Amino acid sequence: MIYDEPIYRPLGDCMLGVEFGDEANLELSFKVLELERLVREAKITGIVETVVSLRELALVLDRTKTTNAKVQEALDRVIAELGEVKTLPSRRWLLPCWYDDPWSSELAARYGVENNLEIVARENGLTKEQVVERHTSGEFWVVCVGFTPGCYFSAPLDPAMHMAAPKWKTPRDYTPARCLALAGFSTGAYPVASPGGYQLLGRLAVNIYEPHPRNAAFPPDGVLLRAGDRIRYRAVDALEYDRIWTEVEAGRYEYDVVTEDFDVAGYVREFGRTSATGGGVS
Amino acid sequence: MAEPVHVEVVRSGLQTTIQDGGRPGYLSRGIPPAGPQDYRSFALASVLVGNPLPPPPLTPGDPGLAGLEMLATGPTLKFDGPAVIALTGGHVDATLDREPVPTWTAVAVEAGATLRVGKVGPGMRAYLAVAGGIDVLPYLGSRATYVRGGQGGLEGRALRKGDRLPIGPASDAVAPGRSVAEAARRRLDERPWTVRVVPGPQDHLFTERGLETFFTAEWQLSPTSDRMGFRFLGPALELRERPEYLVRDAGSGPADIVDDIIPIGGIQVPGGIEPIAMGVENPTAGGYAKIGTVISTDLGVLGQIRPMDPVRFEAVTVDEAQQTARDELAAIAEAP
């Protein structure tokens, strides 16, 4: 649900959460990002860091300088100013991906599970080809960067692109870096080789995390994406994957990225209060 | 300029990592703060040797100078020049050239001496501070090792035999013999251990009985615990029925939620069993209900519990937790 009034949630003595709802609805993400912007502008004493998830703004507090009560009082005033969200700062990324790649297939075979793209296809009443077609047909909205360095959660902006899949029953202990994967409503990619449970769709030809950045697209912390970014995936074949990856390794790949505000009001007019899961209005 | 004193790692110990006050400010990038799991012990070691007081977890500012966190079995270290050290945290019967070394005390080390830390216990993590700090290259402003992320410290990893660590110049405040009063030291004798918790952010997803079980049961620390998360063995915790839209949006597990921020100390309860309290290398977001958050001062208690030790969780308010944090900082500042 989307709450009538945001709810404060204590996150121990170091952090405080402001939650707008508990469902997977992009309208919550827009509000969270707008509130984050206003909170940063307000420069409230004792708030030293802001972090967003799809449905909540979390604040790191300097507990030697403030208390939750003082911060909440200041936040109440900021929240009162929070009107309809019109635009949000955003970037549009075009990321090349080799769908149905050999690493993902081999991994599934090694763990004795079906090719994950087949699983996603069946779960959504599609063919493998239709899954790829749908997954590349429009933009995904990055709702949160986190879990591990550079990892992200994203949902398609166009509800017609919605697909869902369950996680692996038993998580695998290894996933190659840059594998693009889906579980629940969310698409994400593995920044580095790691355990995981999402269904593998393909492998990105580019890095989303470079802890010691070689490419100018990365900030010093090496994390490519930010909440509020938009990603469109472009299907590439083996030859193109190879060509791009060679450039990435040499540090001279040029990311296809455009900085462009996102027209939230226009989006909401077109799609209404759309759940990220395609479930419609709650 | 004189060649700095180096410490050579003769034996690595189980997991010896370089830590300073940590790397706050990158949660929105998925990067946890790292730093010492037991801040109090590390901070006291630091001030004993005249290093600056490091900031407490998640507090911005200069992270101070680096020392070592030593898990379960500490290292053997050879100093090629003079130094001043302090050992704190979990108890160790360390020796310096075979002579016993007092803990919670600043100790002078002569050139060529060998420090053997040995087994840690009671407690699980011991800390070593060296006057001047371990001077490896900072990563994103900090020398703290984020072990699971392979960042910071020495090549993002635990120390190995043969590593050589340069020591920075010591301050004028070095005074061997100075020690921390008994009362200010980390207590290691409490059984069951008490870990204080602020309920939330998802305590409302548990039934009254589930909450009562959590705060009354005697738990045991699972051996599969590390700086990322401390897992507890004990009874299942009852969760409320979830509305249909949450099953659709978050998953079919009884504790599944739409992913949100996990604070350090956040206690996830996947499937309603085996609560996991996040350490200083926490995953920053995740999709399981969190019954509460371990307060910042007790992250250090988590770091000292040995596998299978008994543990109880005690509910406190945010105000109490923040006051406790301020009191602890004041106590550390005036301890030595």
Coordinates of C-alpha atoms in Angstrom, one line a residue:
Chain A
M1 CA 0.0 0.0 0.0
I2 CA 0.9 3.7 -0.3
Y3 CA 0.5 5.3 3.1
D4 CA -1.5 8.6 3.5
E5 CA 1.3 10.0 5.6
P6 CA 4.9 8.8 5.5
I7 CA 5.9 6.6 8.5
Y8 CA 9.1 7.1 10.4
R9 CA 10.9 3.9 11.1
P10 CA 13.8 3.7 13.6
L11 CA 16.9 2.1 12.2
G12 CA 18.8 1.9 15.5
D13 CA 20.6 4.9 16.9
C14 CA 22.6 5.8 13.8
M15 CA 19.9 5.9 11.2
L16 CA 16.3 6.9 10.7
G17 CA 13.9 5.8 7.9
V18 CA 11.0 7.7 6.3
E19 CA 8.8 5.2 4.4
F20 CA 6.1 6.1 1.9
G21 CA 4.6 2.6 1.5
D22 CA 5.5 -1.0 1.5
E23 CA 4.6 -2.2 -2.1
A24 CA 6.7 -2.2 -5.2
N25 CA 5.3 1.0 -6.8
L26 CA 7.5 3.5 -8.8
E27 CA 5.4 6.4 -7.4
L28 CA 7.1 5.7 -4.1
S29 CA 10.5 5.8 -5.6
F30 CA 9.7 9.2 -7.2
K31 CA 8.6 10.6 -3.8
V32 CA 11.6 9.2 -2.1
L33 CA 14.0 10.8 -4.5
E34 CA 12.3 14.1 -4.4
L35 CA 12.3 14.1 -0.6
E36 CA 16.0 13.2 -0.7
R37 CA 16.6 16.3 -2.9
L38 CA 14.7 18.5 -0.5
V39 CA 16.4 17.1 2.6
R40 CA 19.8 17.8 1.1
E41 CA 18.8 21.3 0.2
A42 CA 17.5 21.9 3.7
K43 CA 20.9 21.1 5.2
I44 CA 19.4 19.8 8.5
T45 CA 21.9 19.7 11.4
G46 CA 23.1 16.2 12.2
I47 CA 22.0 14.5 8.9
V48 CA 25.3 13.3 7.5
E49 CA 24.2 10.9 4.7
T50 CA 21.1 10.0 2.7
V51 CA 20.3 6.6 1.2
V52 CA 17.3 5.5 -0.8
S53 CA 15.4 2.3 -1.5
L54 CA 12.4 2.0 -3.7
R55 CA 10.1 3.0 -0.8
E56 CA 12.1 4.7 1.8
L57 CA 14.6 7.5 2.5
A58 CA 17.1 6.5 5.1
L59 CA 19.2 9.1 6.9
V60 CA 22.4 8.6 8.7
L61 CA 22.5 10.8 11.9
D62 CA 25.4 12.1 13.8
R63 CA 24.2 11.1 17.2
T64 CA 26.7 13.4 18.9
K65 CA 25.0 16.4 17.3
T66 CA 21.3 15.6 17.1
T67 CA 18.5 13.3 18.2
N68 CA 15.7 11.5 16.3
A69 CA 13.1 13.9 17.8
K70 CA 15.0 17.0 16.5
V71 CA 15.5 15.4 13.0
Q72 CA 11.9 14.4 12.8
E73 CA 10.7 17.9 13.6
A74 CA 12.9 19.3 10.8
L75 CA 11.8 16.5 8.4
D76 CA 8.1 17.1 9.1
R77 CA 8.6 20.6 7.7
V78 CA 10.3 19.3 4.6
I79 CA 7.7 16.6 4.1
A80 CA 5.0 19.3 4.3
E81 CA 6.6 21.0 1.3
L82 CA 6.7 17.8 -0.7
G83 CA 4.1 18.3 -3.4
E84 CA 3.5 16.5 -6.7
V85 CA 6.9 15.4 -8.1
K86 CA 7.3 17.1 -11.5
T87 CA 10.8 16.2 -12.7
L88 CA 13.8 14.3 -11.2
P89 CA 17.5 14.5 -12.3
S90 CA 18.3 11.4 -14.2
R91 CA 20.7 9.8 -16.7
R92 CA 19.9 7.5 -19.6
W93 CA 22.3 4.6 -20.1
L94 CA 22.4 2.2 -23.0
L95 CA 24.1 -1.0 -21.8
P96 CA 25.0 -3.8 -24.2
C97 CA 24.1 -7.3 -23.1
W98 CA 24.6 -10.7 -24.6
Y99 CA 21.3 -12.4 -23.8
D100 CA 21.3 -16.2 -23.4
D101 CA 25.1 -16.2 -23.1
P102 CA 27.2 -19.3 -22.7
W103 CA 28.3 -18.5 -19.1
S104 CA 24.7 -18.4 -17.8
S105 CA 23.8 -21.5 -19.6
E106 CA 26.8 -23.4 -18.4
L107 CA 26.2 -22.2 -14.8
A108 CA 22.6 -23.5 -14.9
A109 CA 23.8 -26.8 -16.3
R110 CA 26.5 -27.1 -13.6
Y111 CA 23.9 -26.5 -10.8
G112 CA 21.4 -28.9 -12.5
V113 CA 18.7 -26.3 -13.1
E114 CA 17.0 -25.3 -16.3
N115 CA 18.4 -22.5 -18.5
N116 CA 17.1 -19.5 -16.6
L117 CA 15.9 -17.7 -19.7
E118 CA 13.6 -20.7 -20.3
I119 CA 12.3 -20.4 -16.7
V120 CA 11.6 -16.7 -17.1
A121 CA 9.9 -17.3 -20.4
R122 CA 7.6 -20.0 -19.0
E123 CA 6.8 -18.0 -15.8
N124 CA 5.6 -15.1 -18.1
G125 CA 3.9 -17.2 -20.8
L126 CA 6.5 -16.1 -23.4
T127 CA 9.2 -17.6 -25.6
K128 CA 12.9 -17.0 -24.9
E129 CA 13.0 -14.6 -27.9
Q130 CA 10.0 -12.7 -26.6
V131 CA 11.6 -12.3 -23.2
V132 CA 14.7 -10.7 -24.8
E133 CA 12.4 -8.6 -27.0
R134 CA 10.4 -7.3 -24.0
H135 CA 13.5 -6.8 -21.9
T136 CA 15.1 -4.5 -24.5
S137 CA 11.9 -2.7 -25.5
G138 CA 12.2 0.2 -23.1
E139 CA 13.8 1.8 -20.1
F140 CA 14.3 0.5 -16.5
W141 CA 14.2 2.8 -13.6
V142 CA 17.0 2.3 -11.0
V143 CA 15.1 2.3 -7.7
C144 CA 18.1 1.6 -5.4
V145 CA 21.8 1.0 -5.5
G146 CA 23.0 -1.3 -2.8
F147 CA 23.3 -4.7 -1.3
T148 CA 26.9 -4.9 -2.4
P149 CA 29.1 -2.2 -4.0
G150 CA 27.6 -1.2 -7.3
C151 CA 24.7 -3.6 -7.2
Y152 CA 21.3 -2.2 -8.2
F153 CA 17.6 -2.9 -8.3
S154 CA 15.5 -1.7 -11.2
A155 CA 12.0 -1.9 -12.6
P156 CA 10.7 -1.2 -16.1
L157 CA 9.0 2.2 -16.5
D158 CA 6.5 0.8 -19.0
P159 CA 4.2 -1.7 -17.2
A160 CA 3.8 -3.6 -20.5
M161 CA 7.4 -4.6 -20.0
H162 CA 6.7 -6.3 -16.7
M163 CA 8.1 -9.8 -16.2
A164 CA 8.5 -11.6 -12.9
A165 CA 10.3 -14.8 -11.8
P166 CA 11.0 -16.5 -8.5
K167 CA 14.5 -16.7 -7.1
W168 CA 16.5 -19.9 -7.3
K169 CA 15.2 -22.3 -4.6
T170 CA 18.8 -22.8 -3.3
P171 CA 21.1 -19.8 -4.0
R172 CA 24.2 -20.7 -6.1
D173 CA 27.6 -19.9 -4.5
Y174 CA 29.0 -18.4 -7.7
T175 CA 27.7 -16.0 -10.4
P176 CA 30.1 -14.5 -13.0
A177 CA 30.6 -10.7 -12.8
R178 CA 28.3 -8.7 -15.0
C179 CA 25.6 -11.3 -15.3
L180 CA 22.2 -9.6 -15.9
A181 CA 19.5 -11.2 -13.8
L182 CA 15.8 -11.0 -12.8
A183 CA 13.9 -12.0 -9.7
G184 CA 10.6 -10.7 -8.4
F185 CA 10.0 -7.5 -10.4
S186 CA 13.6 -6.4 -10.3
T187 CA 16.4 -6.5 -12.8
G188 CA 19.9 -6.1 -11.6
A189 CA 23.4 -7.1 -12.5
Y190 CA 26.2 -8.7 -10.4
P191 CA 29.0 -6.1 -10.1
V192 CA 31.6 -8.8 -9.2
A193 CA 31.6 -12.6 -9.1
S194 CA 29.4 -13.5 -6.1
P195 CA 26.8 -15.9 -4.8
G196 CA 23.3 -15.2 -6.0
G197 CA 19.7 -16.3 -6.5
Y198 CA 18.4 -14.2 -9.4
Q199 CA 17.5 -15.9 -12.7
L200 CA 20.2 -15.2 -15.2
L201 CA 19.2 -13.5 -18.5
G202 CA 22.5 -12.6 -20.0
R203 CA 25.9 -11.0 -19.5
L204 CA 26.7 -7.3 -19.8
A205 CA 29.6 -6.5 -22.1
V206 CA 30.5 -3.5 -19.8
N207 CA 31.4 -3.0 -16.2
I208 CA 29.0 -1.4 -13.7
Y209 CA 31.6 -1.4 -11.0
E210 CA 35.3 -0.6 -11.2
P211 CA 36.8 -0.3 -7.7
H212 CA 39.9 1.3 -9.1
P213 CA 38.2 3.1 -12.1
R214 CA 40.0 3.1 -15.4
N215 CA 37.1 4.5 -17.3
A216 CA 36.2 8.2 -17.0
A217 CA 32.5 7.3 -16.7
F218 CA 33.1 6.0 -13.2
P219 CA 33.2 8.3 -10.1
P220 CA 36.1 7.6 -7.6
D221 CA 34.0 5.1 -5.7
G222 CA 33.7 3.0 -8.8
V223 CA 30.0 2.6 -8.9
L224 CA 28.5 3.5 -12.3
L225 CA 24.8 3.8 -11.5
R226 CA 22.7 6.0 -9.2
A227 CA 19.1 5.7 -8.0
G228 CA 16.9 7.6 -10.5
D229 CA 19.0 6.6 -13.5
R230 CA 17.3 4.9 -16.5
I231 CA 18.8 1.9 -18.3
R232 CA 17.9 0.5 -21.6
Y233 CA 19.6 -2.8 -22.5
R234 CA 20.7 -3.5 -26.1
A235 CA 21.1 -7.1 -27.2
V236 CA 24.5 -7.8 -28.7
D237 CA 25.9 -11.0 -30.3
A238 CA 29.1 -12.9 -29.4
L239 CA 31.2 -10.8 -31.8
E240 CA 30.0 -7.5 -30.6
Y241 CA 30.3 -8.6 -27.0
D242 CA 33.9 -9.5 -27.6
R243 CA 34.7 -6.2 -29.4
I244 CA 33.1 -4.1 -26.6
W245 CA 34.7 -6.1 -23.8
T246 CA 38.1 -5.6 -25.4
E247 CA 37.6 -1.9 -25.3
V248 CA 36.3 -2.0 -21.7
E249 CA 39.4 -3.9 -20.6
A250 CA 41.6 -1.3 -22.2
G251 CA 39.7 1.4 -20.4
R252 CA 38.7 3.1 -23.6
Y253 CA 35.1 2.1 -24.0
E254 CA 32.7 5.1 -24.4
Y255 CA 29.6 4.6 -22.4
D256 CA 26.4 5.6 -24.1
V257 CA 24.9 8.0 -21.5
V258 CA 22.8 11.1 -21.7
T259 CA 22.1 13.3 -18.7
E260 CA 18.4 14.3 -18.9
D261 CA 15.8 15.1 -16.3
F262 CA 12.9 12.6 -16.1
D263 CA 9.4 14.0 -16.6
V264 CA 7.8 12.4 -13.6
A265 CA 4.5 14.3 -14.0
G266 CA 4.2 13.3 -17.7
Y267 CA 5.0 9.7 -16.8
V268 CA 2.3 9.6 -14.1
R269 CA -0.2 11.1 -16.5
E270 CA 0.5 8.4 -19.0
F271 CA 0.7 5.4 -16.7
G272 CA -1.1 6.5 -13.5
R273 CA -0.2 4.9 -10.2
T274 CA 1.5 2.0 -11.7
S275 CA 2.9 -0.8 -9.6
A276 CA 6.4 -2.0 -10.6
T277 CA 5.0 -5.5 -10.6
G278 CA 2.4 -4.7 -13.2
G279 CA -0.3 -5.3 -10.6
G280 CA -1.9 -1.9 -11.1
V281 CA -3.3 0.4 -8.5
S282 CA -3.4 -0.8 -4.9
Chain B
M1 CA 63.8 11.4 5.8
A2 CA 64.4 8.2 7.9
E3 CA 63.1 4.9 6.6
P4 CA 59.9 4.2 8.5
V5 CA 59.7 1.3 11.0
H6 CA 58.2 -1.8 9.5
V7 CA 56.3 -4.6 11.0
E8 CA 56.8 -8.0 9.4
V9 CA 54.0 -10.6 9.5
V10 CA 55.7 -13.8 10.7
R11 CA 52.4 -15.6 11.2
S12 CA 49.1 -14.2 9.9
G13 CA 46.7 -15.4 12.6
L14 CA 43.2 -16.6 11.5
Q15 CA 42.0 -13.3 10.0
T16 CA 44.1 -10.2 10.8
T17 CA 42.9 -7.0 9.1
I18 CA 44.0 -3.4 9.0
Q19 CA 41.2 -1.2 10.4
D20 CA 40.8 2.5 11.1
G21 CA 37.6 4.5 12.0
G22 CA 36.0 3.2 8.7
R23 CA 34.7 4.5 5.5
P24 CA 31.3 6.1 6.0
G25 CA 29.5 8.1 3.3
Y26 CA 29.1 5.4 0.6
L27 CA 26.0 3.5 1.7
S28 CA 24.1 4.8 -1.3
R29 CA 26.8 3.1 -3.5
G30 CA 26.4 -0.2 -1.7
I31 CA 29.6 0.2 0.2
P32 CA 29.5 -0.5 4.0
P33 CA 31.7 1.5 6.4
A34 CA 33.9 -1.5 7.6
G35 CA 36.2 -0.4 10.4
P36 CA 36.6 -2.3 13.7
Q37 CA 33.6 -4.5 14.7
D38 CA 34.4 -3.5 18.3
Y39 CA 34.8 0.3 18.2
R40 CA 35.2 0.8 21.9
S41 CA 38.2 -1.6 22.1
F42 CA 39.8 -0.2 19.0
A43 CA 39.3 3.4 20.1
L44 CA 40.8 2.7 23.5
A45 CA 43.9 1.0 21.9
S46 CA 44.3 4.1 19.6
V47 CA 44.2 6.7 22.3
L48 CA 46.5 4.6 24.6
V49 CA 49.3 4.9 22.0
G50 CA 48.7 8.6 21.5
N51 CA 46.8 8.2 18.1
P52 CA 43.7 10.4 17.6
L53 CA 40.4 9.2 18.8
P54 CA 38.7 7.5 15.7
P55 CA 35.1 8.5 15.0
P56 CA 32.4 6.0 16.0
P57 CA 30.6 3.9 13.3
L58 CA 29.1 5.8 10.4
T59 CA 30.3 9.2 11.7
P60 CA 32.0 11.3 9.1
G61 CA 35.4 12.9 9.6
D62 CA 39.1 11.8 9.6
P63 CA 39.0 8.0 10.3
G64 CA 42.1 8.4 12.4
L65 CA 45.1 6.0 12.2
A66 CA 45.1 2.3 11.4
G67 CA 45.6 -0.6 13.7
L68 CA 44.8 -4.3 13.5
E69 CA 41.7 -6.4 14.2
M70 CA 42.6 -9.9 15.1
L71 CA 40.1 -12.7 14.9
A72 CA 40.3 -15.8 17.2
T73 CA 44.0 -16.4 16.8
G74 CA 46.2 -13.3 16.5
P75 CA 49.4 -12.9 14.4
T76 CA 53.1 -13.0 15.2
L77 CA 54.8 -9.7 14.3
K78 CA 58.4 -8.7 14.1
F79 CA 59.2 -5.0 14.5
D80 CA 62.4 -3.8 12.7
G81 CA 62.5 -0.6 14.7
P82 CA 61.2 0.8 18.0
A83 CA 57.4 1.3 18.5
V84 CA 54.7 1.7 21.1
I85 CA 51.8 -0.6 21.0
A86 CA 48.6 -1.4 22.9
L87 CA 46.5 -4.6 22.9
T88 CA 42.8 -4.4 23.7
G89 CA 39.5 -6.2 23.0
G90 CA 39.2 -9.9 23.5
H91 CA 41.6 -11.3 26.0
V92 CA 45.1 -12.4 24.8
D93 CA 48.1 -13.8 26.6
A94 CA 50.5 -12.1 24.2
T95 CA 54.3 -12.2 24.6
L96 CA 57.0 -9.8 23.5
D97 CA 60.2 -11.8 23.0
R98 CA 58.6 -14.5 25.3
E99 CA 57.9 -12.0 28.1
P100 CA 54.2 -11.5 28.9
V101 CA 52.6 -8.3 27.6
P102 CA 50.0 -6.4 29.7
T103 CA 46.8 -5.7 27.8
W104 CA 44.9 -2.4 27.9
T105 CA 48.3 -0.7 28.4
A106 CA 50.7 1.2 26.2
V107 CA 53.9 -0.9 25.8
A108 CA 57.3 0.1 24.3
V109 CA 58.6 -2.4 21.7
E110 CA 62.4 -2.5 21.0
A111 CA 63.8 -2.7 17.6
G112 CA 64.0 -6.4 16.5
A113 CA 61.4 -7.6 19.0
T114 CA 58.8 -10.2 18.1
L115 CA 55.2 -9.9 19.3
R116 CA 53.3 -13.1 19.5
V117 CA 49.5 -12.5 20.1
G118 CA 48.3 -16.1 20.1
K119 CA 44.8 -17.2 20.9
V120 CA 42.0 -14.7 21.7
G121 CA 39.5 -15.6 24.5
P122 CA 37.4 -14.9 26.3
G123 CA 36.1 -12.7 23.5
M124 CA 36.7 -13.2 19.8
R125 CA 38.4 -10.1 18.4
A126 CA 41.6 -8.4 19.8
Y127 CA 42.9 -5.1 18.7
L128 CA 46.4 -3.8 18.2
A129 CA 47.2 -0.1 17.9
V130 CA 50.7 1.1 17.0
A131 CA 51.8 4.7 17.7
G132 CA 51.8 6.5 14.4
G133 CA 49.4 3.9 12.8
I134 CA 49.9 1.4 10.0
D135 CA 50.6 3.6 7.0
V136 CA 49.1 1.7 4.0
L137 CA 47.5 3.6 1.1
P138 CA 44.0 4.8 2.0
Y139 CA 41.1 3.8 -0.3
L140 CA 38.2 6.3 -0.5
G141 CA 39.7 8.2 2.5
S142 CA 40.1 5.2 4.8
R143 CA 42.6 2.4 5.5
A144 CA 39.9 0.1 6.9
T145 CA 39.7 -3.4 5.2
Y146 CA 36.3 -4.4 3.8
V147 CA 37.2 -8.0 3.7
R148 CA 34.2 -9.3 1.7
G149 CA 34.4 -6.4 -0.8
G150 CA 38.2 -6.7 -1.2
Q151 CA 38.7 -3.0 -0.4
G152 CA 41.1 -1.0 1.7
G153 CA 43.7 -2.3 4.1
L154 CA 46.5 -4.1 2.3
E155 CA 45.3 -5.1 -1.2
G156 CA 41.7 -5.4 0.3
R157 CA 42.6 -8.6 2.2
A158 CA 43.5 -10.1 5.5
L159 CA 47.3 -10.1 6.3
R160 CA 49.5 -12.9 5.1
K161 CA 52.9 -14.3 6.2
G162 CA 55.6 -12.1 4.7
D163 CA 53.6 -8.9 4.5
R164 CA 55.6 -5.8 5.6
L165 CA 53.6 -2.9 7.1
P166 CA 55.1 0.6 7.4
I167 CA 54.4 2.5 10.6
G168 CA 53.7 6.2 10.5
P169 CA 55.5 8.8 12.7
A170 CA 54.2 8.7 16.3
S171 CA 52.8 11.7 18.0
D172 CA 54.5 13.4 21.0
A173 CA 51.6 12.1 23.2
V174 CA 53.1 8.6 23.4
A175 CA 53.5 7.5 27.0
P176 CA 54.4 3.8 27.6
G177 CA 52.9 2.4 30.8
R178 CA 49.6 4.3 30.5
S179 CA 46.6 2.0 30.8
V180 CA 42.8 1.9 30.7
A181 CA 40.9 1.6 34.0
E182 CA 39.2 -1.7 34.6
A183 CA 35.8 -0.2 34.4
A184 CA 36.3 1.3 30.9
R185 CA 37.5 -2.0 29.3
R186 CA 35.2 -4.2 27.2
R187 CA 33.5 -6.6 29.6
L188 CA 34.0 -10.2 28.5
D189 CA 32.6 -12.2 31.4
E190 CA 28.9 -11.7 30.9
R191 CA 26.9 -14.9 30.2
P192 CA 24.5 -14.8 28.6
W193 CA 25.8 -11.8 26.6
T194 CA 23.3 -8.9 26.5
V195 CA 22.9 -7.2 23.1
R196 CA 20.6 -4.1 23.2
V197 CA 18.2 -3.7 20.3
V198 CA 15.9 -0.9 19.1
P199 CA 12.8 -2.6 17.7
G200 CA 12.0 -1.9 14.0
P201 CA 11.9 -1.1 11.2
Q202 CA 9.7 -4.2 10.6
D203 CA 8.8 -5.3 14.2
H204 CA 5.1 -4.7 13.1
L205 CA 5.4 -7.7 10.8
F206 CA 5.9 -10.0 13.7
T207 CA 3.2 -11.2 16.0
E208 CA 3.2 -10.3 19.7
R209 CA 4.4 -13.8 20.4
G210 CA 7.1 -13.5 17.8
L211 CA 8.4 -10.3 19.4
E212 CA 8.2 -11.8 22.9
T213 CA 10.1 -14.9 21.8
F214 CA 12.9 -12.8 20.3
F215 CA 13.4 -10.7 23.5
T216 CA 13.0 -13.6 26.0
A217 CA 14.7 -16.6 24.3
E218 CA 18.3 -17.5 24.9
W219 CA 20.1 -17.5 21.6
Q220 CA 23.4 -19.0 20.5
L221 CA 25.8 -17.4 18.0
S222 CA 26.1 -19.6 14.9
P223 CA 29.6 -20.5 13.8
T224 CA 28.7 -19.1 10.3
S225 CA 29.1 -15.5 11.4
D226 CA 31.5 -12.8 10.3
R227 CA 31.9 -9.0 10.0
M228 CA 29.0 -9.0 7.4
G229 CA 26.5 -10.8 9.6
F230 CA 26.1 -12.5 13.0
R231 CA 23.7 -15.4 12.8
F232 CA 21.8 -16.6 15.9
L233 CA 20.4 -20.1 16.6
G234 CA 17.2 -20.4 18.6
P235 CA 13.4 -20.7 18.2
A236 CA 11.4 -19.7 15.1
L237 CA 9.8 -16.2 15.3
E238 CA 6.1 -16.0 14.4
L239 CA 5.2 -13.5 11.7
R240 CA 1.8 -12.0 10.8
E241 CA -0.1 -13.1 7.7
R242 CA 0.9 -10.8 4.9
P243 CA -1.6 -9.2 2.5
E244 CA -1.8 -10.6 -1.0
Y245 CA 0.0 -7.6 -2.6
L246 CA 3.1 -8.3 -0.6
V247 CA 3.2 -11.9 -1.6
R248 CA 3.0 -10.6 -5.2
D249 CA 5.5 -7.8 -4.8
A250 CA 8.0 -9.3 -2.4
G251 CA 7.8 -13.0 -2.6
S252 CA 6.2 -16.0 -0.9
G253 CA 8.4 -16.3 2.2
P254 CA 6.8 -15.2 5.4
A255 CA 9.4 -12.5 6.1
D256 CA 9.8 -11.3 2.5
I257 CA 9.4 -7.5 2.0
V258 CA 10.0 -5.2 -0.9
D259 CA 13.8 -4.5 -0.5
D260 CA 14.7 -1.6 1.7
I261 CA 17.8 -0.2 3.4
I262 CA 19.6 -2.5 6.0
P263 CA 21.3 -0.4 8.6
I264 CA 24.5 -1.7 10.4
G265 CA 23.2 -3.8 13.3
G266 CA 19.9 -4.5 11.4
I267 CA 18.5 -7.9 12.3
Q268 CA 17.0 -9.7 9.3
V269 CA 15.0 -12.8 10.0
P270 CA 14.7 -14.7 6.7
G271 CA 11.8 -17.1 6.8
G272 CA 11.3 -16.3 10.5
I273 CA 14.3 -18.3 11.6
E274 CA 17.9 -17.7 12.5
P275 CA 18.1 -13.9 12.9
I276 CA 21.1 -12.3 11.3
A277 CA 22.5 -9.1 12.9
M278 CA 24.5 -7.2 10.4
G279 CA 28.0 -6.2 11.2
V280 CA 30.2 -3.4 10.0
E281 CA 30.4 -5.0 6.5
N282 CA 26.6 -5.1 6.1
P283 CA 24.8 -5.6 2.9
T284 CA 23.2 -2.1 2.5
A285 CA 19.8 -3.3 1.1
G286 CA 17.8 -6.5 1.2
G287 CA 14.4 -8.1 1.2
Y288 CA 13.7 -9.7 4.6
A289 CA 11.9 -8.3 7.6
K290 CA 14.1 -6.8 10.2
I291 CA 12.8 -7.2 13.8
G292 CA 15.2 -4.7 15.3
T293 CA 18.6 -3.0 15.1
V294 CA 21.5 -3.7 17.4
I295 CA 22.5 -0.3 18.9
S296 CA 25.9 1.1 17.8
T297 CA 27.7 0.6 21.1
D298 CA 26.7 -3.1 21.1
L299 CA 28.1 -3.8 17.6
G300 CA 31.3 -4.3 19.7
V301 CA 29.6 -6.9 21.9
L302 CA 28.6 -8.8 18.7
G303 CA 32.2 -8.8 17.8
Q304 CA 33.3 -10.5 21.0
I305 CA 30.7 -13.3 21.2
R306 CA 32.2 -16.7 20.5
P307 CA 30.3 -19.3 18.4
M308 CA 27.7 -21.1 20.5
D309 CA 28.0 -18.6 23.4
P310 CA 24.5 -17.8 24.9
V311 CA 23.0 -14.4 24.0
R312 CA 19.9 -12.4 25.0
F313 CA 18.5 -9.4 23.2
E314 CA 17.2 -6.5 25.3
A315 CA 14.8 -3.9 23.8
V316 CA 15.8 -0.2 24.3
T317 CA 14.4 3.0 22.9
V318 CA 16.2 5.2 20.3
D319 CA 16.7 7.9 22.9
E320 CA 18.3 5.4 25.3
A321 CA 20.5 4.1 22.5
Q322 CA 21.7 7.6 21.5
Q323 CA 22.4 8.5 25.1
T324 CA 24.4 5.3 25.5
A325 CA 26.4 6.2 22.4
R326 CA 27.2 9.7 23.8
D327 CA 28.1 8.3 27.2
E328 CA 30.4 5.7 25.7
L329 CA 32.2 8.3 23.7
A330 CA 32.7 10.4 26.8
A331 CA 33.9 7.4 28.7
I332 CA 36.4 6.5 26.0
A333 CA 37.7 10.1 25.8
E334 CA 38.5 10.2 29.5
A335 CA 39.6 6.5 30.0
P336 CA 43.4 6.5 29.7

